[in-house]
Coordinates of C-alpha atoms in Angstrom, one line a residue:
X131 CA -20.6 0.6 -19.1
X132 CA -18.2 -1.0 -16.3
X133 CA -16.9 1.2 -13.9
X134 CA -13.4 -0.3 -14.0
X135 CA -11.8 -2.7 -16.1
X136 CA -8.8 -3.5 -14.0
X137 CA -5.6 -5.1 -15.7
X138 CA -4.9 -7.0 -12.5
X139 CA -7.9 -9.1 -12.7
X140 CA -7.7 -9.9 -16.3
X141 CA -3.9 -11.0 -16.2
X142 CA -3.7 -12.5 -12.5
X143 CA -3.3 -16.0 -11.6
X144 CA -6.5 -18.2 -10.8
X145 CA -8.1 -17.4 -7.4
X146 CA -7.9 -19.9 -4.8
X147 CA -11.7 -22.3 -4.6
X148 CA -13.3 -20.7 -1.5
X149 CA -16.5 -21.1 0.4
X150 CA -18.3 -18.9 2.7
X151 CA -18.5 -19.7 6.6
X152 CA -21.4 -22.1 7.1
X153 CA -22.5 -22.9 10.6
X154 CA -20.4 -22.1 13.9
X155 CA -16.7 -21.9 13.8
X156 CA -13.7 -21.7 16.6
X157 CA -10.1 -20.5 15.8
X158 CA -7.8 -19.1 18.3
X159 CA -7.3 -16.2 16.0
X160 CA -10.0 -14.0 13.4
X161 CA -8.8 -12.2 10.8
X162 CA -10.8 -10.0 9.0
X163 CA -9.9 -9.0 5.4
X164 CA -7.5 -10.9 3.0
X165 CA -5.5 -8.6 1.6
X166 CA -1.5 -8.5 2.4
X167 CA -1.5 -7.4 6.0
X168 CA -4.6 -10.0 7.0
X169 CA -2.8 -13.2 4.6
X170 CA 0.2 -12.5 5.5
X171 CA -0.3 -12.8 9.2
X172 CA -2.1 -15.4 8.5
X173 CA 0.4 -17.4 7.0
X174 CA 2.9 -16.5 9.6
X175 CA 0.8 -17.8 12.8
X176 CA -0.3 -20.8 10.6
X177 CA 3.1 -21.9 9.7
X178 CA 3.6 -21.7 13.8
X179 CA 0.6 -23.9 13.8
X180 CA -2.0 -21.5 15.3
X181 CA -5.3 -21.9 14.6
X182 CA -6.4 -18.8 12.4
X183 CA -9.0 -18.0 10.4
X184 CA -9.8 -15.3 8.0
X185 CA -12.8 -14.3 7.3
X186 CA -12.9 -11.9 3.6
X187 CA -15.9 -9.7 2.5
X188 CA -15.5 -10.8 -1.2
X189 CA -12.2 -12.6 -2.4
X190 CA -8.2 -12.2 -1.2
X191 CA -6.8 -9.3 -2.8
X192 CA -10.8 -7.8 -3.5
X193 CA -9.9 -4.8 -1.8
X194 CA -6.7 -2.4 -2.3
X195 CA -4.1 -5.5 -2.1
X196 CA -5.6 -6.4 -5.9
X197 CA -6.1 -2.7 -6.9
X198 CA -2.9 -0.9 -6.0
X199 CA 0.2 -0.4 -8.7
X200 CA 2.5 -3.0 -7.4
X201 CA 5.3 -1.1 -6.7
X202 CA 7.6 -2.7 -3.9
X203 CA 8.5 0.4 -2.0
X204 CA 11.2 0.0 0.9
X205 CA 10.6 1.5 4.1
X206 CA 8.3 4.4 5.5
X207 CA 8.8 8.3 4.1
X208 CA 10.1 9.5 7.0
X209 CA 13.2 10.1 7.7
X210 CA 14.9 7.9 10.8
X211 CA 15.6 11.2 12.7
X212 CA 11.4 11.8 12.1
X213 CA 11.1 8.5 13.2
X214 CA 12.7 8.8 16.7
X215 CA 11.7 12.7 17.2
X216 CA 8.0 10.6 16.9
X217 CA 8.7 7.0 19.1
X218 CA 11.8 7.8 20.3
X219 CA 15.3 6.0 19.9
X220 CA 14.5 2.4 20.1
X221 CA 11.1 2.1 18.5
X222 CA 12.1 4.8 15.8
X223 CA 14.7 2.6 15.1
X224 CA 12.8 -0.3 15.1
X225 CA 10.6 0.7 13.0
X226 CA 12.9 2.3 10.4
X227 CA 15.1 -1.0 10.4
X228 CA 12.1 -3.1 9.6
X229 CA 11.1 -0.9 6.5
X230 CA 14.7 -1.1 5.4
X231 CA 14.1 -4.8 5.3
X232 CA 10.3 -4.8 4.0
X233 CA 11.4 -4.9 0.5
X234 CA 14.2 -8.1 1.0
X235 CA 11.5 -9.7 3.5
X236 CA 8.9 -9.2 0.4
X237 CA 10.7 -11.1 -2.3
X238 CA 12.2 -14.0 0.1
X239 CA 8.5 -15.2 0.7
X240 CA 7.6 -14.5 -2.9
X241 CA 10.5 -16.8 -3.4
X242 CA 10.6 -18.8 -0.6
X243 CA 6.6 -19.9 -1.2
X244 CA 7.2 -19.7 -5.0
X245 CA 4.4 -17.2 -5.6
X246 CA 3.5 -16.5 -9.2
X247 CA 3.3 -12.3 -9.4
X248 CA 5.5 -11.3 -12.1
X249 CA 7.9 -10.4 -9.6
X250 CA 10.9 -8.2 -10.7
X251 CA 13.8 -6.5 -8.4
X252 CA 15.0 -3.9 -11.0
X253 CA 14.8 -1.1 -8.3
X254 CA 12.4 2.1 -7.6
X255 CA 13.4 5.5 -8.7
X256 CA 11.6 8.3 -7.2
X257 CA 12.2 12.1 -9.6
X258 CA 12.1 15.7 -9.0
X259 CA 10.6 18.2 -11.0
X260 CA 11.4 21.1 -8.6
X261 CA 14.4 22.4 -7.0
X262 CA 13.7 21.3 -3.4
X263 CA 12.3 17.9 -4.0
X264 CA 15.5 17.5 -5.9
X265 CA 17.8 18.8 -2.8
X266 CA 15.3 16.3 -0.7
X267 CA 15.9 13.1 -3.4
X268 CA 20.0 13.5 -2.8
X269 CA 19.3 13.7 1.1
X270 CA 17.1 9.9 1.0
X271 CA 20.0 8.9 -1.1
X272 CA 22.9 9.6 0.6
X273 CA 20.3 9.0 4.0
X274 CA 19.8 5.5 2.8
X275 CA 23.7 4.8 1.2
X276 CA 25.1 5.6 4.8
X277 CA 22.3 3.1 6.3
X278 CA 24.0 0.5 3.7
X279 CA 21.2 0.3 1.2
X280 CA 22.3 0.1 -2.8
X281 CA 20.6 3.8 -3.0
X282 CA 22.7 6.4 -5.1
X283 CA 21.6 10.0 -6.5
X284 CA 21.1 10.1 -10.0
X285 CA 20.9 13.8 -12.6
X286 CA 18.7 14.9 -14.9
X287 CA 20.1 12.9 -18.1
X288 CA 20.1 9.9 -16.1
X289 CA 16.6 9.9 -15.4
X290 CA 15.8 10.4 -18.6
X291 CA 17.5 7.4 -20.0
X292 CA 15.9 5.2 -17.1
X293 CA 12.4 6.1 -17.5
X294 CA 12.3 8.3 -21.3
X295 CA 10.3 11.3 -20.0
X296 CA 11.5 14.7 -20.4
X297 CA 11.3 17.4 -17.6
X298 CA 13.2 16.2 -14.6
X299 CA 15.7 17.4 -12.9
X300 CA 16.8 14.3 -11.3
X301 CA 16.3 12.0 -8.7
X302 CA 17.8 8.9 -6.8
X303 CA 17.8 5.1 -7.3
X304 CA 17.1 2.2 -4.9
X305 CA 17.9 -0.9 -6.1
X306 CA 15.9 -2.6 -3.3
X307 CA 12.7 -1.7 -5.1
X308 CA 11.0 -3.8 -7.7
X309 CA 7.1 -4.6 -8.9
X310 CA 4.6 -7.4 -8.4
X311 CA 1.2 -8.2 -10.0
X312 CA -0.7 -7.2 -6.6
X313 CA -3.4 -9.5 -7.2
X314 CA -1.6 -12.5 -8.3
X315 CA 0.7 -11.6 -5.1
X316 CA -2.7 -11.7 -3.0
X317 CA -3.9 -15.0 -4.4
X318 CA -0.8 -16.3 -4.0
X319 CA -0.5 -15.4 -0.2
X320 CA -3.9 -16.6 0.1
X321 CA -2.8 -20.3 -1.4
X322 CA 0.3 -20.4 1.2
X323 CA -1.5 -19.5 4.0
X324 CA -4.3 -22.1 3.4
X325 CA -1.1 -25.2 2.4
X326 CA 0.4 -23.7 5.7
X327 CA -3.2 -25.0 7.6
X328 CA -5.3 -21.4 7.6
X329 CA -8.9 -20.9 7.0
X330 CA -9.8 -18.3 4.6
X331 CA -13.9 -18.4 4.3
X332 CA -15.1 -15.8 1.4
X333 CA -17.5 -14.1 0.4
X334 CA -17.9 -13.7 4.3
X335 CA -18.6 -10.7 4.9
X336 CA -18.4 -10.1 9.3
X337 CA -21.4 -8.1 9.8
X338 CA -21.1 -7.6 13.6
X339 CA -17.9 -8.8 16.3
X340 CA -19.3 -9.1 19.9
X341 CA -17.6 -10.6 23.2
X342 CA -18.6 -13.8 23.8
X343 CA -17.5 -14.6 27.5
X344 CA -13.5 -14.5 27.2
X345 CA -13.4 -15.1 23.5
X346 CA -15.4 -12.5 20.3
X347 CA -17.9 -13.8 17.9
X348 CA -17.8 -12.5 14.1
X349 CA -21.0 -12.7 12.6
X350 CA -21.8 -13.3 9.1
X351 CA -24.5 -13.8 7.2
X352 CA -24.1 -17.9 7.1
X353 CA -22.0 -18.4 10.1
X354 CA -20.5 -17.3 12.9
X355 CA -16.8 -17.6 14.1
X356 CA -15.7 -17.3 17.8
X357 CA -11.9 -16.6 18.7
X358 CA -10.0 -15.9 21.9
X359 CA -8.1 -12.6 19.6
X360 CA -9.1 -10.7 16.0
X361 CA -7.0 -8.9 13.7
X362 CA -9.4 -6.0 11.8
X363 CA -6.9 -5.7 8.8
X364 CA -9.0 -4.1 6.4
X365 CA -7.1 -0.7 5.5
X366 CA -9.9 1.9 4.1
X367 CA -12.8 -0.4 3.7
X368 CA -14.2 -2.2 6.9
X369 CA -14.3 1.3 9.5
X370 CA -18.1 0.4 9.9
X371 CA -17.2 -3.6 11.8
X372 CA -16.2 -1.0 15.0
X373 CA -17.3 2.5 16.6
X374 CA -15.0 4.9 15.9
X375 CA -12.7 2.9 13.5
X376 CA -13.6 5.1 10.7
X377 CA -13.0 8.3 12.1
X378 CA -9.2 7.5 12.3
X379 CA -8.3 7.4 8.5
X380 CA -9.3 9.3 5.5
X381 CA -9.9 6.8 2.7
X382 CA -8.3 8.3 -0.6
X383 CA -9.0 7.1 -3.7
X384 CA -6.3 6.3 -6.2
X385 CA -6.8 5.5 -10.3
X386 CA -4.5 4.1 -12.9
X387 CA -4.8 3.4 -16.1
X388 CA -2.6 0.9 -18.6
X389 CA -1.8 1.4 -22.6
X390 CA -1.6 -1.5 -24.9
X391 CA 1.9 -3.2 -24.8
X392 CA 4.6 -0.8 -25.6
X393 CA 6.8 -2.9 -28.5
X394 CA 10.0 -3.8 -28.8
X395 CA 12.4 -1.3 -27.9
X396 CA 10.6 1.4 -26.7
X397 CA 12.8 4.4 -24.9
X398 CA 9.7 4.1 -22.2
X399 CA 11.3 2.3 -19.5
X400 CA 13.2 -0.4 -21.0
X401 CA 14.6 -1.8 -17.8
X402 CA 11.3 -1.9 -16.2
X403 CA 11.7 -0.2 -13.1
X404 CA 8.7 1.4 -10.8
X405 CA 8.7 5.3 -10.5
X406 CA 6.7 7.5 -8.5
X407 CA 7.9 11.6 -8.4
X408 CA 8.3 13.6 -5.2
X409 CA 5.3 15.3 -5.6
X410 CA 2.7 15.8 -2.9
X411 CA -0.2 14.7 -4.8
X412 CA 1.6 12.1 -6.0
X413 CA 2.1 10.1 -9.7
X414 CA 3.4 7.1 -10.1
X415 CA 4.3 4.8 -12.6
X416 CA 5.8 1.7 -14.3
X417 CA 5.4 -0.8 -17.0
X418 CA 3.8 -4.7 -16.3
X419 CA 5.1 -8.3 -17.5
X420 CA 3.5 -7.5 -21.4
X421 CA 5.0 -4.4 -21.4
X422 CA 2.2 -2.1 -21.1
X423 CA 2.7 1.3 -19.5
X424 CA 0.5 1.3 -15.9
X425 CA 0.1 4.8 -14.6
X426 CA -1.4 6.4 -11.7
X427 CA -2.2 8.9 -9.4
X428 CA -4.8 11.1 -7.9
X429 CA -8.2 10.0 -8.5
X430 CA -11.6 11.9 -7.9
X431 CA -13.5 11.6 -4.6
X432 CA -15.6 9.3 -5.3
X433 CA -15.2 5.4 -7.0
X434 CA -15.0 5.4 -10.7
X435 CA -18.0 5.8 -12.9
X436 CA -16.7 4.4 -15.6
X437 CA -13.6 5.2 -18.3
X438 CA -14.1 9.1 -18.1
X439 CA -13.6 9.2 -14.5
X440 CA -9.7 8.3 -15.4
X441 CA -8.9 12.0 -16.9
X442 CA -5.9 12.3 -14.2
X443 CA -4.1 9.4 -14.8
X444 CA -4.6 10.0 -18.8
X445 CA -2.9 13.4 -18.9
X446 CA -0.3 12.8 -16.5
X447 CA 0.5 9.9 -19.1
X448 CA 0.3 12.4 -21.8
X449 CA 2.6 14.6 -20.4
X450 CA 5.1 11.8 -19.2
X451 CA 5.4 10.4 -22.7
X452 CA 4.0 13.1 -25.6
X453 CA 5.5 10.9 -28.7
X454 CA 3.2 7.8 -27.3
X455 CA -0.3 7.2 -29.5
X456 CA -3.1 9.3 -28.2
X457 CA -5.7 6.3 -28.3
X458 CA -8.0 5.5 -24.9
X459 CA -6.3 3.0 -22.6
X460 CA -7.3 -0.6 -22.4
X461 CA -7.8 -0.6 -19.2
X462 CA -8.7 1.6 -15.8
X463 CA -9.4 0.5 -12.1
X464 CA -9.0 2.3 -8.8
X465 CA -8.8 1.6 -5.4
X466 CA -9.1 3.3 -1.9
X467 CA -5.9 3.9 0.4
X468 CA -5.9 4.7 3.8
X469 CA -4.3 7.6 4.7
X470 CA -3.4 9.2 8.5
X471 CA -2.6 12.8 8.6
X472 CA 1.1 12.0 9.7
X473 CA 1.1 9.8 6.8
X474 CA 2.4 7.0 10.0
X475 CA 0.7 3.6 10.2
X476 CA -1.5 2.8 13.2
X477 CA -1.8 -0.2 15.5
X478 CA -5.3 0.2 17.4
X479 CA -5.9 -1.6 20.6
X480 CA -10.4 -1.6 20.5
X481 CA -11.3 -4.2 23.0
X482 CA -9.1 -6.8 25.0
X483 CA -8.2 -9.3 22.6
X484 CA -8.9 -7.0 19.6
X485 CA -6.5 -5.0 17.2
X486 CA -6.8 -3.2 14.0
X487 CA -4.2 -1.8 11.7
X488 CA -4.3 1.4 9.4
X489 CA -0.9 1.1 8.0
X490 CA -0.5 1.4 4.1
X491 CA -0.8 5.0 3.5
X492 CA 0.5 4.3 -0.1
X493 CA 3.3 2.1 0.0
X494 CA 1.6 -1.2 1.5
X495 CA 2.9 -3.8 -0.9
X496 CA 6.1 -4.2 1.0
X497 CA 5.4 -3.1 4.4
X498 CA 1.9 -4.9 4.9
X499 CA 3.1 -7.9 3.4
X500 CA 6.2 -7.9 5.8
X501 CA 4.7 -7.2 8.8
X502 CA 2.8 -10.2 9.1
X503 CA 5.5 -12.2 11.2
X504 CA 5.1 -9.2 13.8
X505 CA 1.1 -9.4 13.6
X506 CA 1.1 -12.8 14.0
X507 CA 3.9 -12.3 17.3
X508 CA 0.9 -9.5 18.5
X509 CA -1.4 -12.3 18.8
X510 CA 0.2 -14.9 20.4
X511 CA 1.1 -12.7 23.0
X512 CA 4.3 -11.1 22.2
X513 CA 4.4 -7.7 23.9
X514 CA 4.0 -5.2 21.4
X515 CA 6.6 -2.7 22.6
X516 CA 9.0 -5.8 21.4
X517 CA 8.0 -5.3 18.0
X518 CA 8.9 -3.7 14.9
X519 CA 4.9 -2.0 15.1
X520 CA 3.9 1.4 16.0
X521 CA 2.7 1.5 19.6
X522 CA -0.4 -0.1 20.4
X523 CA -3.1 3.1 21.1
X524 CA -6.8 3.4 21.5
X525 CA -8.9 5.2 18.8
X526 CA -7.9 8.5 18.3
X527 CA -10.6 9.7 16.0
X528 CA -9.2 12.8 13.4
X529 CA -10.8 16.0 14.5
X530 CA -14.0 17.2 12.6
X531 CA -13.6 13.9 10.5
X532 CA -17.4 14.4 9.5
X533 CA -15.9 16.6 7.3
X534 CA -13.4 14.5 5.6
X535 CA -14.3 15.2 2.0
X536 CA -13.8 19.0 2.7
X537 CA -10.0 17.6 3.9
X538 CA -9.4 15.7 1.2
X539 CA -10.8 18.6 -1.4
X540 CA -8.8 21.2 0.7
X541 CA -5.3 19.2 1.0
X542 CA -5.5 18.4 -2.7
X543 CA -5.8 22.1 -3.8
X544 CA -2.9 23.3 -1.0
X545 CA -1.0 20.3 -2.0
X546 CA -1.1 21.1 -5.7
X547 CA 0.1 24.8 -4.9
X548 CA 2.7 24.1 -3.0
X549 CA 3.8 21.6 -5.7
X550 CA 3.6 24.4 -8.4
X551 CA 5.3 26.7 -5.8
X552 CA 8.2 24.5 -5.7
X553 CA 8.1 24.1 -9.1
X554 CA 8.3 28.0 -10.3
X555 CA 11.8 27.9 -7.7
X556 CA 14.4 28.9 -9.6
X557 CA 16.8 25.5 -9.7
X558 CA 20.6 26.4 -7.7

């Protein structure tokens, strides 16, 4: 019985013909892991004609870029005021101007590289089931409006004719939002970046990185490459290639599930939009190029052991949409995010020369993918206190991280009672 049987990889577009590293290699930059942060910066220092190579454990988009539920998020979830109370006035800034933007930066190299990923721009509604998150969806909104953004509240009825589920109490709209098939949106990165003049060797799996003189040699199992500076962009999966990395995030996995295509003038959200609610174990949801309904959320601790380890996802779309059929979904996948406890990206400084990013923390699509301009400045020598990236720190392990799982099994259960807390509020 498969595990997963991910809609991504049966619908994407082909996969770009790759080879393993063979032999010794030189490139003034490494990257390591081809997912949107790693191609992305790839493609931007490529297209300035740097030499780069990436070096991917299995295939581009293998990893959480291919798994996620391609919904084009813009900018972080904290507010600008959080922002600067954190980095103060000019990098909070920075940083909250550059998520405004991730979203338009998204869909201009989708479109300026003519990437096939089923990309739409029909906006990203988040709703409220709970008197506060409501209050909190009309401060983003008019947060956002005042920044400029096409972002407006929305009420209860409205909600229900965007997305057809009952039970809402609102929500807000921002029309800067849209979808992408993640993995066709990987490959597709993966393609420019290699037209552009990058490298991208895989399956090359880097099983060590040590200095060699002024420059670091990544070690695989067929080669080895040696650059003067290395980008460790592998999210949750590659906290083993350095001491310490691990310790810094708490990999969380995430499942979704995906029906049959809807037909023809279903009230389940005709004008295809993404949705996620304001909840803090979070659902999400939307429907793909065929019309199917793809829904996620929470999944279990460990990966998926096959199509009853997709329960979560399953009711939630049970409760979302009681007149659909009860029949099993054709398809279920998962895949790990990393998460920080401030829910904040990271930009980790591990050796001269060497960086790794922890930045997704659930909405990675758009910000990953437009960061990689900024990645690429980091490592041609751009000082990083120029840039629209959190500041450059050592490791800064979470404490008692051995226990993790007791975290994650902890936040969950606090998280879901404060959700139903909110929920039992009586609504003003």
């Amino acid at each position: 019985m498969k595990a997963q049987n991910s809609l991504w990889e049966a619908t994407a577009e082909p996969a770009p013909d790759l080879s393993p590293l063979e032999g010794a290699a030189e490139a003034e930059v490494a990257i390591v892991g081809a997912g949107f942060s790693g191609l992305s910066t790839a493609l931007a220092l490529a297209e300035r004609g740097v030499a780069v190579t990436v070096l991917e454990a299995v295939a581009p988009g293998a990893a959480a870029s291919g798994a996620n539920g391609g919904q084009v998020i813009p900018g972080l979830r904290h507010f600008v005021q959080d922002l600067i109370a954190e980095y103060g006035e000019t990098l909070g800034r920075r940083l909250h101007e550059h998520g405004a933007r991730d979203a338009d930066a998204t869909f201009a190299l989708i479109e300026r590289h003519g990437i096939a990923c089923e990309a739409t721009r029909n906006g990203w509604l988040q709703v409220a089931d709970s008197a506060p998150e409501m209050e909190a969806c009309r401060k983003r909104a008019r947060a956002w409006a005042e920044w400029g953004a096409p972002a407006h509240a929305l009420d209860a009825e409205q909600v229900r004719a965007i997305t057809g589920a009952e039970g809402y109490l609102g929500g807000w709209m921002d029309m800067r939002g849209g979808t992408v098939q993640p993995l066709s949106l990987a490959r597709g990165l993966a393609r420019a970046a290699l037209a552009a003049g990058a490298r991208i060797h895989a399956p090359s799996r880097v099983t060590a990185i040590r200095p060699d003189g002024r420059d670091w040699r990544l070690e695989t199992a067929t080669g080895h490459l040696r650059a003067r500076r290395v980008l460790l962009a592998t999210n949750a999966t590659g906290g083993a290639l350095w001491p310490g990395l691990a310790a810094t995030m708490i990999p969380v996995w995430s499942f979704q599930t995906a029906t049959a295509p809807l037909p023809a003038g279903s009230p389940v959200l005709p004008g295809h939009q993404a949705v996620s609610d304001t909840r803090r174990v979070l659902r999400y949801w939307r429907r793909d190029a065929a019309g199917r309904l793809v829904v996620g959320g929470k999944g279990t601790l460990r990966p998926p052991r096959g199509p009853n380890s997709f329960g979560v996802p399953e009711r939630m779309r049970a409760r979302l949409y009681p007149a659909l059929p009860d029949v099993p979904p054709e398809y279920w996948w998962g895949g790990q995010v990393a998460v920080t406890l401030d829910r904040l990206p990271r930009l980790l400084a591990l050796a001269e020369g060497v960086f790794a990013t922890v930045q997704c923390n659930g909405k990675g699509v758009g910000w990953c993918t437009a960061s990689g301009p900024a990645f690429a400045d980091l490592l041609t020598g751009v000082d990083a206190r120029d840039l629209p990236l959190p500041p450059v720190t050592p490791l800064q392990p979470i404490p008692l991280h051995p226990l993790r799982t007791l975290y994650a099994m902890a936040g969950s259960l606090w998280f879901r009672a404060r959700d139903a807390l909110d929920r039992a509020r009586p609504t003003p």
